[in-house]
Amino acid sequence: MADSAPRRRSRASAGLPPITADKIIDAAVELTGERGLDGWSIRQIATRLDVWPGVIAHHVGDREAVVMGVTDRVISRIPVPGDDVPWRDWFRSVMSEGRTVLREYPGVARRLCVVGPNVPSALPTIDAGIRVLMKAGFGEQAPEVYRFLFNSAFALVAVEDDRGSFPTARADMGRAMAAFAEDDSRPGLAAAGTVARGRGTDPRDIAAQETEFFHFTLERSLDGAEAMLTSR
Amino acid sequence: MADSAPRRRSRASAGLPPITADKIIDAAVELTGERGLDGWSIRQIATRLDVWPGVIAHHVGDREAVVMGVTDRVISRIPVPGDDVPWRDWFRSVMSEGRTVLREYPGVARRLCVVGPNVPSALPTIDAGIRVLMKAGFGEQAPEVYRFLFNSAFALVAVEDDRGSFPTARADMGRAMAAFAEDDSRPGLAAAGTVARGRGTDPRDIAAQETEFFHFTLERSLDGAEAMLTSR
DNA sequence: ACCTGAACACCGTTCAAGT
DNA sequence: ACCTGAACACCGTTCAAGT
């Protein structure tokens, strides 16, 4: 098995460089890209680095610490737009690009939503986003509005990630809804069924539908925030 | 240990009634209320029912099947408002009451967001919600708007649940933000810090802040949907 | 049909002992 | 300081054997 224990007698005696916390996180980020944040074990990281499982605890800490290291590294890859653009464009940009990065590392979006500003690499984005909202006239509500917009977008990415780990879920949902198209006794479900029926079901179609719904969510959330400005 | 194997020789020979799928889901729902959907094991359910672990697979299926059974039961406890109320009130009601139920069973909100209409007991709510939106004038966009509102509310509950299983996360976040209140070089974080500083940090305060943010999110999402009506 | 009892292939974490 | 190697207390799932 590829996930079994290493064979070598000693790293030092074999002339190998010592393992570092950084190299452990590197391997964990790689595995997260392949299988998602819940798709690997401490033992698999150890096998990939050709060391015994206890070594990970020694250099990084428990599984939680490794996960936080991965999260911080992935978040740092999300580009922060310049703060000279209109606020709606700023959020559209950071969230679309953020989604692209996060979807490459399934499970990280969820973590980001949960721990938020506890991830050091998220701080520059939070600072810039709140500044942009203050400049747009949200005043002291800027932090709350930031959190709302941020959560709307990335909690949805977290759901998309989760759905990806139920291989059948996406297709099942579409098929289940489409079956209601002729249900006259339940007009709400019938309407949803009619919409579902008109849509493709192969993976490319589903990916396009997900992207479209993400942007729909984004625009509705921005509209919801904007209503705070116009109703003053 | 309370989670160890049963001792009795045979249920039948001891005059005990046979285990049913329903009783297994009962026990799983109970454990979910105590520890959350990720807080119990198949073996713990077996111990609580005083049977061997293989019995769960025999009557219900694998862990996934048990989780879906729990999800369906919990969702069925969310009351569906009458469809004679204005659409905003309808959603306010179902989402506030839904949150109350879901927070009693941590982890179920996440499942609901992921599998959606695949949970049979969610269908009456979906039907009624889309009908309410059609009556309000959303036309063929009603299913998409329903999904948006639904996701906004319950994906946030899922994040609240997750945060609950990081005992330190909530307090850490507040403290981390408050520390930025004097950071003149980062005015965005400073603004968030000032807000955080003015807030209580004991569990009751934090729960109240979470409820407040939930309602903020709800109203902003409803505003975002309403903008589709007024801009026609 | 229902359940027992064990086996299998995994987990994360800990820690004494070696180098 | 760093790593080995093993042990511990768990998992979910499977399945032959009993009743």
Short mmCIF file of C-alpha atoms (C1' of nucleotides) in Angstrom, two decimals:
data_model
loop_
_atom_site.label_atom_id
_atom_site.label_comp_id
_atom_site.label_asym_id
_atom_site.label_seq_id
_atom_site.Cartn_x
_atom_site.Cartn_y
_atom_site.Cartn_z
CA MET A 1 0.00 0.00 0.00
CA ALA A 2 1.05 3.57 -0.69
CA ASP A 3 -0.15 4.60 2.76
CA SER A 4 1.88 2.12 4.79
CA ALA A 5 4.83 2.80 7.05
CA PRO A 6 8.28 3.88 5.83
CA ARG A 7 11.09 1.32 5.63
CA ARG A 8 14.28 3.36 5.99
CA ARG A 9 16.26 3.00 9.18
CA SER A 10 16.99 6.66 9.91
CA ARG A 11 16.73 9.92 7.98
CA ALA A 12 19.96 11.28 9.42
CA SER A 13 21.97 8.13 8.70
CA ALA A 14 20.64 8.12 5.12
CA GLY A 15 21.86 11.69 4.57
CA LEU A 16 18.34 13.09 4.26
CA PRO A 17 17.55 16.67 5.36
CA PRO A 18 15.39 17.00 8.49
CA ILE A 19 11.64 17.41 8.13
CA THR A 20 10.31 20.91 8.86
CA ALA A 21 6.84 22.18 9.73
CA ASP A 22 6.79 23.91 6.35
CA LYS A 23 7.40 20.72 4.43
CA ILE A 24 4.61 19.02 6.37
CA ILE A 25 2.16 21.80 5.48
CA ASP A 26 3.37 21.60 1.85
CA ALA A 27 2.44 17.94 1.71
CA ALA A 28 -0.88 18.60 3.46
CA VAL A 29 -1.76 21.40 1.00
CA GLU A 30 -0.96 19.04 -1.88
CA LEU A 31 -3.16 16.30 -0.44
CA THR A 32 -5.95 18.83 0.19
CA GLY A 33 -5.82 19.78 -3.49
CA GLU A 34 -6.17 16.12 -4.44
CA ARG A 35 -8.72 14.87 -1.92
CA GLY A 36 -10.03 17.81 0.12
CA LEU A 37 -9.39 18.83 3.72
CA ASP A 38 -11.27 15.81 5.11
CA GLY A 39 -9.80 13.43 2.55
CA TRP A 40 -6.40 12.77 4.09
CA SER A 41 -5.04 11.43 7.36
CA ILE A 42 -2.01 12.34 9.43
CA ARG A 43 -0.65 8.90 8.58
CA GLN A 44 -0.94 9.57 4.85
CA ILE A 45 1.04 12.80 5.18
CA ALA A 46 3.67 10.87 7.12
CA THR A 47 3.84 8.19 4.43
CA ARG A 48 4.21 10.79 1.69
CA LEU A 49 7.13 12.34 3.58
CA ASP A 50 8.55 8.93 4.44
CA VAL A 51 8.47 9.43 8.21
CA TRP A 52 6.55 7.92 11.11
CA PRO A 53 3.20 9.50 12.13
CA GLY A 54 4.54 10.86 15.42
CA VAL A 55 6.83 13.23 13.51
CA ILE A 56 3.87 15.40 12.41
CA ALA A 57 2.82 15.95 16.02
CA HIS A 58 6.41 16.82 16.91
CA HIS A 59 6.81 19.54 14.24
CA VAL A 60 3.32 20.96 13.76
CA GLY A 61 0.98 19.64 16.43
CA ASP A 62 -2.30 17.75 16.19
CA ARG A 63 -4.53 17.39 13.11
CA GLU A 64 -6.24 20.68 13.92
CA ALA A 65 -2.91 22.53 13.72
CA VAL A 66 -2.13 20.98 10.35
CA VAL A 67 -5.57 21.98 9.04
CA MET A 68 -5.05 25.57 10.21
CA GLY A 69 -1.66 25.64 8.47
CA VAL A 70 -3.26 24.47 5.23
CA THR A 71 -6.07 27.03 5.59
CA ASP A 72 -3.65 29.90 6.13
CA ARG A 73 -1.59 28.91 3.07
CA VAL A 74 -4.61 28.59 0.79
CA ILE A 75 -6.16 31.89 1.93
CA SER A 76 -2.91 33.70 1.21
CA ARG A 77 -3.37 32.77 -2.46
CA ILE A 78 -6.55 34.83 -2.81
CA PRO A 79 -5.62 38.15 -4.46
CA VAL A 80 -6.73 41.37 -2.73
CA PRO A 81 -8.06 43.94 -5.23
CA GLY A 82 -6.83 47.52 -5.04
CA ASP A 83 -9.05 49.70 -2.87
CA ASP A 84 -9.56 52.31 -5.59
CA VAL A 85 -12.42 50.45 -7.30
CA PRO A 86 -16.15 50.92 -6.51
CA TRP A 87 -17.26 48.78 -3.58
CA ARG A 88 -19.46 46.44 -5.61
CA ASP A 89 -16.62 45.75 -8.05
CA TRP A 90 -14.20 45.19 -5.17
CA PHE A 91 -16.42 42.49 -3.66
CA ARG A 92 -17.32 40.93 -7.00
CA SER A 93 -13.62 40.58 -7.71
CA VAL A 94 -12.41 39.19 -4.37
CA MET A 95 -15.28 36.75 -4.13
CA SER A 96 -15.07 35.41 -7.67
CA GLU A 97 -11.32 34.97 -7.41
CA GLY A 98 -11.66 33.66 -3.89
CA ARG A 99 -14.12 31.05 -5.10
CA THR A 100 -11.70 29.91 -7.81
CA VAL A 101 -8.90 29.40 -5.29
CA LEU A 102 -11.08 27.81 -2.60
CA ARG A 103 -12.71 25.32 -4.93
CA GLU A 104 -9.25 23.97 -5.76
CA TYR A 105 -8.87 23.06 -2.07
CA PRO A 106 -12.20 21.58 -0.97
CA GLY A 107 -13.07 22.11 2.68
CA VAL A 108 -10.99 25.25 3.17
CA ALA A 109 -13.94 27.59 2.51
CA ARG A 110 -15.81 26.04 5.41
CA ARG A 111 -12.84 26.54 7.71
CA LEU A 112 -12.46 30.13 6.58
CA CYS A 113 -16.11 30.85 7.44
CA VAL A 114 -15.73 29.26 10.86
CA VAL A 115 -12.44 30.72 12.05
CA GLY A 116 -12.53 33.96 10.04
CA PRO A 117 -10.05 36.55 11.35
CA ASN A 118 -8.18 33.85 13.26
CA VAL A 119 -6.47 33.01 9.96
CA PRO A 120 -3.60 35.52 9.76
CA SER A 121 -3.53 35.63 5.96
CA ALA A 122 -7.18 36.77 5.90
CA LEU A 123 -6.41 40.02 7.75
CA PRO A 124 -5.26 42.18 4.80
CA THR A 125 -8.45 41.30 2.91
CA ILE A 126 -10.67 42.06 5.91
CA ASP A 127 -8.94 45.40 6.45
CA ALA A 128 -9.24 46.42 2.79
CA GLY A 129 -12.85 45.26 2.51
CA ILE A 130 -14.03 47.22 5.52
CA ARG A 131 -12.12 50.31 4.31
CA VAL A 132 -13.83 50.04 0.93
CA LEU A 133 -17.25 49.84 2.63
CA MET A 134 -16.50 52.81 4.89
CA LYS A 135 -15.52 54.86 1.85
CA ALA A 136 -18.80 53.81 0.20
CA GLY A 137 -20.77 55.33 3.08
CA PHE A 138 -21.65 52.34 5.27
CA GLY A 139 -20.15 54.09 8.30
CA GLU A 140 -20.02 52.07 11.49
CA GLN A 141 -22.03 49.28 9.87
CA ALA A 142 -19.11 48.48 7.55
CA PRO A 143 -17.75 45.56 9.65
CA GLU A 144 -21.17 43.91 9.86
CA VAL A 145 -21.83 44.39 6.15
CA TYR A 146 -18.41 42.97 5.36
CA ARG A 147 -19.17 39.89 7.39
CA PHE A 148 -22.54 39.48 5.69
CA LEU A 149 -21.12 39.69 2.15
CA PHE A 150 -18.17 37.51 2.99
CA ASN A 151 -20.31 34.82 4.59
CA SER A 152 -22.91 34.79 1.81
CA ALA A 153 -20.26 34.07 -0.78
CA PHE A 154 -17.97 31.65 1.02
CA ALA A 155 -20.59 29.72 2.97
CA LEU A 156 -22.05 28.95 -0.45
CA VAL A 157 -18.63 27.75 -1.65
CA ALA A 158 -18.49 25.53 1.44
CA VAL A 159 -21.82 23.98 0.44
CA GLU A 160 -20.54 23.49 -3.11
CA ASP A 161 -17.49 21.70 -1.68
CA ASP A 162 -19.62 19.44 0.48
CA ARG A 163 -21.86 18.59 -2.43
CA GLY A 164 -18.77 17.56 -4.37
CA SER A 165 -17.99 14.85 -1.83
CA PHE A 166 -21.45 13.29 -2.33
CA PRO A 167 -20.76 12.08 -5.86
CA THR A 168 -24.42 11.36 -6.55
CA ALA A 169 -25.97 14.34 -4.73
CA ARG A 170 -25.84 16.84 -7.58
CA ALA A 171 -27.37 14.58 -10.21
CA ASP A 172 -29.89 13.13 -7.75
CA MET A 173 -31.12 16.60 -6.83
CA GLY A 174 -31.65 17.61 -10.44
CA ARG A 175 -33.44 14.38 -11.27
CA ALA A 176 -35.58 14.53 -8.13
CA MET A 177 -36.68 18.08 -8.92
CA ALA A 178 -37.34 17.40 -12.59
CA ALA A 179 -39.70 14.59 -11.59
CA PHE A 180 -42.00 17.16 -9.92
CA ALA A 181 -42.57 19.10 -13.16
CA GLU A 182 -45.96 17.41 -13.69
CA ASP A 183 -47.07 17.41 -10.06
CA ASP A 184 -50.21 19.59 -10.32
CA SER A 185 -51.00 19.18 -6.64
CA ARG A 186 -47.77 20.94 -5.67
CA PRO A 187 -47.37 23.98 -7.92
CA GLY A 188 -44.24 25.24 -6.12
CA LEU A 189 -42.35 22.01 -6.72
CA ALA A 190 -43.76 21.85 -10.24
CA ALA A 191 -42.27 25.27 -11.01
CA ALA A 192 -38.89 24.18 -9.68
CA GLY A 193 -39.21 20.95 -11.66
CA THR A 194 -39.88 22.79 -14.89
CA VAL A 195 -36.75 24.87 -14.38
CA ALA A 196 -34.70 21.76 -13.52
CA ARG A 197 -36.01 19.90 -16.56
CA GLY A 198 -34.71 22.56 -18.94
CA ARG A 199 -31.18 22.17 -17.67
CA GLY A 200 -28.30 19.91 -18.64
CA THR A 201 -27.13 17.20 -16.27
CA ASP A 202 -23.58 16.40 -17.36
CA PRO A 203 -20.75 17.65 -15.16
CA ARG A 204 -19.93 20.67 -17.34
CA ASP A 205 -23.54 21.85 -17.30
CA ILE A 206 -23.77 21.40 -13.55
CA ALA A 207 -20.56 23.36 -13.01
CA ALA A 208 -21.93 26.19 -15.15
CA GLN A 209 -25.19 26.20 -13.18
CA GLU A 210 -23.27 26.36 -9.92
CA THR A 211 -21.22 29.32 -11.15
CA GLU A 212 -24.39 31.07 -12.31
CA PHE A 213 -26.09 30.56 -8.92
CA PHE A 214 -22.96 31.81 -7.16
CA HIS A 215 -23.11 35.04 -9.12
CA PHE A 216 -26.85 35.32 -8.53
CA THR A 217 -26.22 34.98 -4.79
CA LEU A 218 -23.42 37.54 -4.98
CA GLU A 219 -25.56 40.14 -6.77
CA ARG A 220 -28.55 39.63 -4.49
CA SER A 221 -26.31 40.06 -1.42
CA LEU A 222 -24.76 43.22 -2.87
CA ASP A 223 -28.28 44.51 -3.57
CA GLY A 224 -29.27 43.71 -0.01
CA ALA A 225 -26.32 45.71 1.30
CA GLU A 226 -26.93 48.57 -1.14
CA ALA A 227 -30.49 48.94 0.15
CA MET A 228 -28.95 50.14 3.42
CA LEU A 229 -27.41 53.11 1.59
CA THR A 230 -30.39 54.18 -0.49
CA SER A 231 -32.95 53.98 2.32
CA ARG A 232 -31.23 56.60 4.44
CA MET B 1 -16.82 2.39 29.55
CA ALA B 2 -20.34 3.40 28.54
CA ASP B 3 -19.42 2.88 24.89
CA SER B 4 -18.18 -0.70 25.16
CA ALA B 5 -19.82 -3.85 23.81
CA PRO B 6 -23.05 -5.36 25.17
CA ARG B 7 -22.91 -8.38 27.49
CA ARG B 8 -26.24 -10.13 27.05
CA ARG B 9 -26.29 -13.47 25.27
CA SER B 10 -29.23 -12.95 22.94
CA ARG B 11 -32.05 -10.41 22.66
CA ALA B 12 -34.60 -13.05 21.70
CA SER B 13 -33.66 -15.41 24.53
CA ALA B 14 -33.89 -12.51 27.00
CA GLY B 15 -37.44 -11.72 25.86
CA LEU B 16 -36.44 -8.37 24.36
CA PRO B 17 -38.31 -6.95 21.35
CA PRO B 18 -36.34 -6.89 18.07
CA ILE B 19 -34.50 -3.73 17.10
CA THR B 20 -36.09 -1.73 14.27
CA ALA B 21 -34.71 0.88 11.89
CA ASP B 22 -36.93 3.43 13.65
CA LYS B 23 -35.46 2.73 17.08
CA ILE B 24 -31.96 3.09 15.64
CA ILE B 25 -32.80 6.50 14.16
CA ASP B 26 -34.43 7.47 17.50
CA ALA B 27 -31.18 6.77 19.30
CA ALA B 28 -29.16 8.58 16.62
CA VAL B 29 -31.42 11.67 16.84
CA GLU B 30 -30.97 11.67 20.60
CA LEU B 31 -27.19 11.43 20.31
CA THR B 32 -27.21 14.18 17.68
CA GLY B 33 -29.03 16.43 20.13
CA GLU B 34 -26.37 15.73 22.73
CA ARG B 35 -23.17 15.78 20.66
CA GLY B 36 -24.00 16.85 17.10
CA LEU B 37 -24.12 14.86 13.88
CA ASP B 38 -20.35 14.31 13.86
CA GLY B 39 -20.19 13.63 17.58
CA TRP B 40 -21.30 10.02 17.67
CA SER B 41 -20.19 6.72 16.18
CA ILE B 42 -22.12 3.72 14.89
CA ARG B 43 -20.60 1.79 17.79
CA GLN B 44 -22.00 4.27 20.32
CA ILE B 45 -25.50 3.91 18.90
CA ALA B 46 -25.10 0.14 19.13
CA THR B 47 -23.99 0.37 22.75
CA ARG B 48 -26.93 2.60 23.65
CA LEU B 49 -29.31 0.03 22.12
CA ASP B 50 -27.37 -2.83 23.69
CA VAL B 51 -26.62 -4.59 20.41
CA TRP B 52 -23.51 -5.31 18.35
CA PRO B 53 -22.37 -2.74 15.75
CA GLY B 54 -23.25 -4.94 12.78
CA VAL B 55 -26.94 -4.69 13.68
CA ILE B 56 -27.09 -1.05 12.54
CA ALA B 57 -25.84 -1.96 9.09
CA HIS B 58 -28.41 -4.77 8.94
CA HIS B 59 -31.42 -2.55 9.72
CA VAL B 60 -30.52 0.88 8.36
CA GLY B 61 -27.36 0.66 6.26
CA ASP B 62 -24.05 2.49 6.53
CA ARG B 63 -23.33 5.64 8.53
CA GLU B 64 -24.51 7.82 5.66
CA ALA B 65 -27.95 6.17 5.77
CA VAL B 66 -28.23 6.78 9.52
CA VAL B 67 -27.27 10.43 9.04
CA MET B 68 -29.92 10.87 6.34
CA GLY B 69 -32.50 9.30 8.65
CA VAL B 70 -31.60 11.75 11.40
CA THR B 71 -31.69 14.68 8.97
CA ASP B 72 -35.14 13.75 7.70
CA ARG B 73 -36.52 13.47 11.23
CA VAL B 74 -35.10 16.79 12.38
CA ILE B 75 -36.29 18.66 9.27
CA SER B 76 -39.81 17.36 9.80
CA ARG B 77 -39.88 19.29 13.09
CA ILE B 78 -39.58 22.67 11.37
CA PRO B 79 -43.09 24.19 11.19
CA VAL B 80 -44.31 25.39 7.78
CA PRO B 81 -46.12 28.76 8.03
CA GLY B 82 -49.50 29.17 6.32
CA ASP B 83 -49.16 30.56 2.80
CA ASP B 84 -51.55 33.43 3.44
CA VAL B 85 -48.93 35.73 4.98
CA PRO B 86 -46.81 38.26 3.04
CA TRP B 87 -43.72 36.67 1.52
CA ARG B 88 -41.23 38.45 3.77
CA ASP B 89 -43.11 37.36 6.89
CA TRP B 90 -43.34 33.81 5.56
CA PHE B 91 -39.56 33.56 5.18
CA ARG B 92 -38.80 35.37 8.41
CA SER B 93 -40.97 32.87 10.22
CA VAL B 94 -39.75 29.63 8.64
CA MET B 95 -36.12 30.67 8.93
CA SER B 96 -36.25 31.84 12.53
CA GLU B 97 -38.12 28.74 13.62
CA GLY B 98 -35.94 26.58 11.41
CA ARG B 99 -32.85 28.00 13.07
CA THR B 100 -34.22 27.20 16.52
CA VAL B 101 -34.83 23.55 15.58
CA LEU B 102 -31.58 23.11 13.66
CA ARG B 103 -29.40 24.57 16.40
CA GLU B 104 -30.70 21.89 18.74
CA TYR B 105 -29.23 19.28 16.39
CA PRO B 106 -25.79 20.57 15.36
CA GLY B 107 -24.63 19.48 11.93
CA VAL B 108 -28.10 18.93 10.46
CA ALA B 109 -28.23 22.43 8.89
CA ARG B 110 -25.12 21.64 6.89
CA ARG B 111 -26.64 18.41 5.62
CA LEU B 112 -29.86 20.17 4.71
CA CYS B 113 -27.95 22.74 2.62
CA VAL B 114 -26.02 19.98 0.85
CA VAL B 115 -28.75 17.47 0.04
CA GLY B 116 -31.70 19.90 -0.09
CA PRO B 117 -34.74 18.41 -1.81
CA ASN B 118 -33.32 14.91 -1.37
CA VAL B 119 -34.67 15.06 2.18
CA PRO B 120 -38.34 14.04 1.81
CA SER B 121 -39.53 16.06 4.80
CA ALA B 122 -38.19 19.26 3.21
CA LEU B 123 -40.54 19.02 0.22
CA PRO B 124 -43.68 20.62 1.77
CA THR B 125 -41.62 23.64 2.84
CA ILE B 126 -40.01 24.00 -0.58
CA ASP B 127 -43.38 23.77 -2.29
CA ALA B 128 -45.00 26.35 -0.02
CA GLY B 129 -42.02 28.73 -0.20
CA ILE B 130 -41.92 28.78 -3.98
CA ARG B 131 -45.70 29.25 -4.13
CA VAL B 132 -45.44 32.22 -1.77
CA LEU B 133 -42.76 33.77 -3.99
CA MET B 134 -44.79 33.22 -7.15
CA LYS B 135 -47.75 34.94 -5.54
CA ALA B 136 -45.45 37.82 -4.60
CA GLY B 137 -44.58 38.35 -8.26
CA PHE B 138 -41.20 36.65 -8.66
CA GLY B 139 -42.55 34.62 -11.57
CA GLU B 140 -40.23 31.99 -13.01
CA GLN B 141 -37.40 33.25 -10.80
CA ALA B 142 -39.22 31.99 -7.71
CA PRO B 143 -37.28 28.69 -7.43
CA GLU B 144 -33.92 30.46 -7.71
CA VAL B 145 -34.93 33.12 -5.19
CA TYR B 146 -36.17 30.44 -2.83
CA ARG B 147 -32.83 28.67 -3.03
CA PHE B 148 -30.98 31.92 -2.40
CA LEU B 149 -32.99 32.84 0.70
CA PHE B 150 -32.92 29.33 2.04
CA ASN B 151 -29.17 28.98 1.58
CA SER B 152 -28.37 32.37 3.08
CA ALA B 153 -30.16 31.49 6.28
CA PHE B 154 -29.24 27.85 6.78
CA ALA B 155 -25.67 27.99 5.51
CA LEU B 156 -25.18 30.58 8.24
CA VAL B 157 -26.69 28.21 10.80
CA ALA B 158 -24.25 25.55 9.55
CA VAL B 159 -21.37 27.95 10.23
CA GLU B 160 -22.77 28.69 13.70
CA ASP B 161 -22.90 24.95 14.38
CA ASP B 162 -19.31 24.47 13.25
CA ARG B 163 -18.14 27.35 15.40
CA GLY B 164 -19.81 25.66 18.35
CA SER B 165 -17.54 22.66 17.99
CA PHE B 166 -14.44 24.88 18.26
CA PRO B 167 -14.96 25.78 21.91
CA THR B 168 -12.39 28.57 21.81
CA ALA B 169 -13.17 29.94 18.33
CA ARG B 170 -15.90 32.37 19.30
CA ALA B 171 -14.06 34.00 22.17
CA ASP B 172 -10.75 33.97 20.27
CA MET B 173 -12.33 35.81 17.34
CA GLY B 174 -13.77 38.52 19.53
CA ARG B 175 -10.52 39.00 21.41
CA ALA B 176 -8.45 38.99 18.22
CA MET B 177 -10.64 41.65 16.64
CA ALA B 178 -10.79 43.83 19.76
CA ALA B 179 -6.99 43.92 19.77
CA PHE B 180 -7.02 45.78 16.46
CA ALA B 181 -9.04 48.69 17.83
CA GLU B 182 -5.90 50.81 18.19
CA ASP B 183 -4.18 49.73 14.99
CA ASP B 184 -3.99 53.08 13.15
CA SER B 185 -2.17 51.53 10.21
CA ARG B 186 -5.14 49.31 9.41
CA PRO B 187 -8.30 51.45 9.69
CA GLY B 188 -10.60 48.68 8.47
CA LEU B 189 -9.52 46.28 11.19
CA ALA B 190 -9.53 49.15 13.70
CA ALA B 191 -13.20 49.82 12.90
CA ALA B 192 -14.07 46.15 13.38
CA GLY B 193 -12.03 46.15 16.60
CA THR B 194 -13.92 49.12 17.99
CA VAL B 195 -17.20 47.34 17.37
CA ALA B 196 -15.89 44.11 18.91
CA ARG B 197 -14.58 45.97 21.95
CA GLY B 198 -18.01 47.32 22.79
CA ARG B 199 -19.52 43.85 23.00
CA GLY B 200 -19.85 41.33 25.80
CA THR B 201 -17.86 38.11 25.70
CA ASP B 202 -19.72 35.73 27.99
CA PRO B 203 -21.74 32.95 26.37
CA ARG B 204 -25.09 34.69 26.72
CA ASP B 205 -23.77 37.84 25.04
CA ILE B 206 -22.24 35.83 22.23
CA ALA B 207 -25.48 33.93 21.65
CA ALA B 208 -27.36 37.22 21.45
CA GLN B 209 -24.83 38.62 18.97
CA GLU B 210 -25.20 35.52 16.83
CA THR B 211 -28.98 35.82 16.80
CA GLU B 212 -28.68 39.50 15.90
CA PHE B 213 -26.33 38.76 13.00
CA PHE B 214 -28.65 36.00 11.82
CA HIS B 215 -31.53 38.46 11.60
CA PHE B 216 -29.29 41.03 9.93
CA THR B 217 -28.37 38.43 7.30
CA LEU B 218 -32.02 37.48 6.89
CA GLU B 219 -33.17 41.08 6.33
CA ARG B 220 -30.33 41.89 3.92
CA SER B 221 -31.14 38.76 1.90
CA LEU B 222 -34.83 39.63 1.80
CA ASP B 223 -33.87 43.16 0.68
CA GLY B 224 -31.67 41.67 -2.02
CA ALA B 225 -34.57 39.58 -3.28
CA GLU B 226 -37.01 42.48 -3.03
CA ALA B 227 -34.77 44.59 -5.26
CA MET B 228 -35.68 42.19 -8.08
CA LEU B 229 -39.33 43.23 -7.76
CA THR B 230 -38.92 46.98 -7.50
CA SER B 231 -36.43 47.31 -10.36
CA ARG B 232 -38.84 45.98 -12.98
"C1'" DA C 1 -35.06 -12.90 10.02
"C1'" DC C 2 -32.30 -11.33 13.48
"C1'" DC C 3 -28.35 -11.13 16.17
"C1'" DT C 4 -23.62 -12.57 17.98
"C1'" DG C 5 -18.95 -12.27 17.94
"C1'" DA C 6 -15.01 -11.63 15.74
"C1'" DA C 7 -12.03 -9.96 12.19
"C1'" DC C 8 -10.18 -6.42 9.03
"C1'" DA C 9 -8.16 -2.30 7.71
"C1'" DC C 10 -8.07 1.80 9.09
"C1'" DC C 11 -7.78 6.28 12.46
"C1'" DG C 12 -5.07 10.27 15.85
"C1'" DT C 13 -2.16 10.60 19.62
"C1'" DT C 14 1.39 9.48 22.89
"C1'" DC C 15 5.82 8.21 24.38
"C1'" DA C 16 10.03 5.54 25.70
"C1'" DA C 17 14.02 4.49 23.35
"C1'" DG C 18 17.49 5.28 20.15
"C1'" DT C 19 20.80 8.45 17.33
"C1'" DA D 1 16.77 18.01 18.46
"C1'" DC D 2 14.97 14.70 15.68
"C1'" DC D 3 13.20 10.40 14.56
"C1'" DT D 4 11.93 5.33 15.26
"C1'" DG D 5 8.90 1.99 16.47
"C1'" DA D 6 5.40 0.48 18.99
"C1'" DA D 7 1.33 0.80 21.77
"C1'" DC D 8 -3.34 2.53 22.91
"C1'" DA D 9 -7.99 3.39 22.34
"C1'" DC D 10 -10.70 4.22 19.05
"C1'" DC D 11 -13.25 3.97 14.06
"C1'" DG D 12 -16.88 1.75 10.00
"C1'" DT D 13 -17.82 -2.30 7.67
"C1'" DT D 14 -18.19 -7.15 6.68
"C1'" DC D 15 -19.49 -11.75 7.46
"C1'" DA D 16 -19.63 -16.65 9.04
"C1'" DA D 17 -21.91 -18.77 12.61
"C1'" DG D 18 -25.51 -19.33 15.74
"C1'" DT D 19 -30.66 -19.03 17.28
#
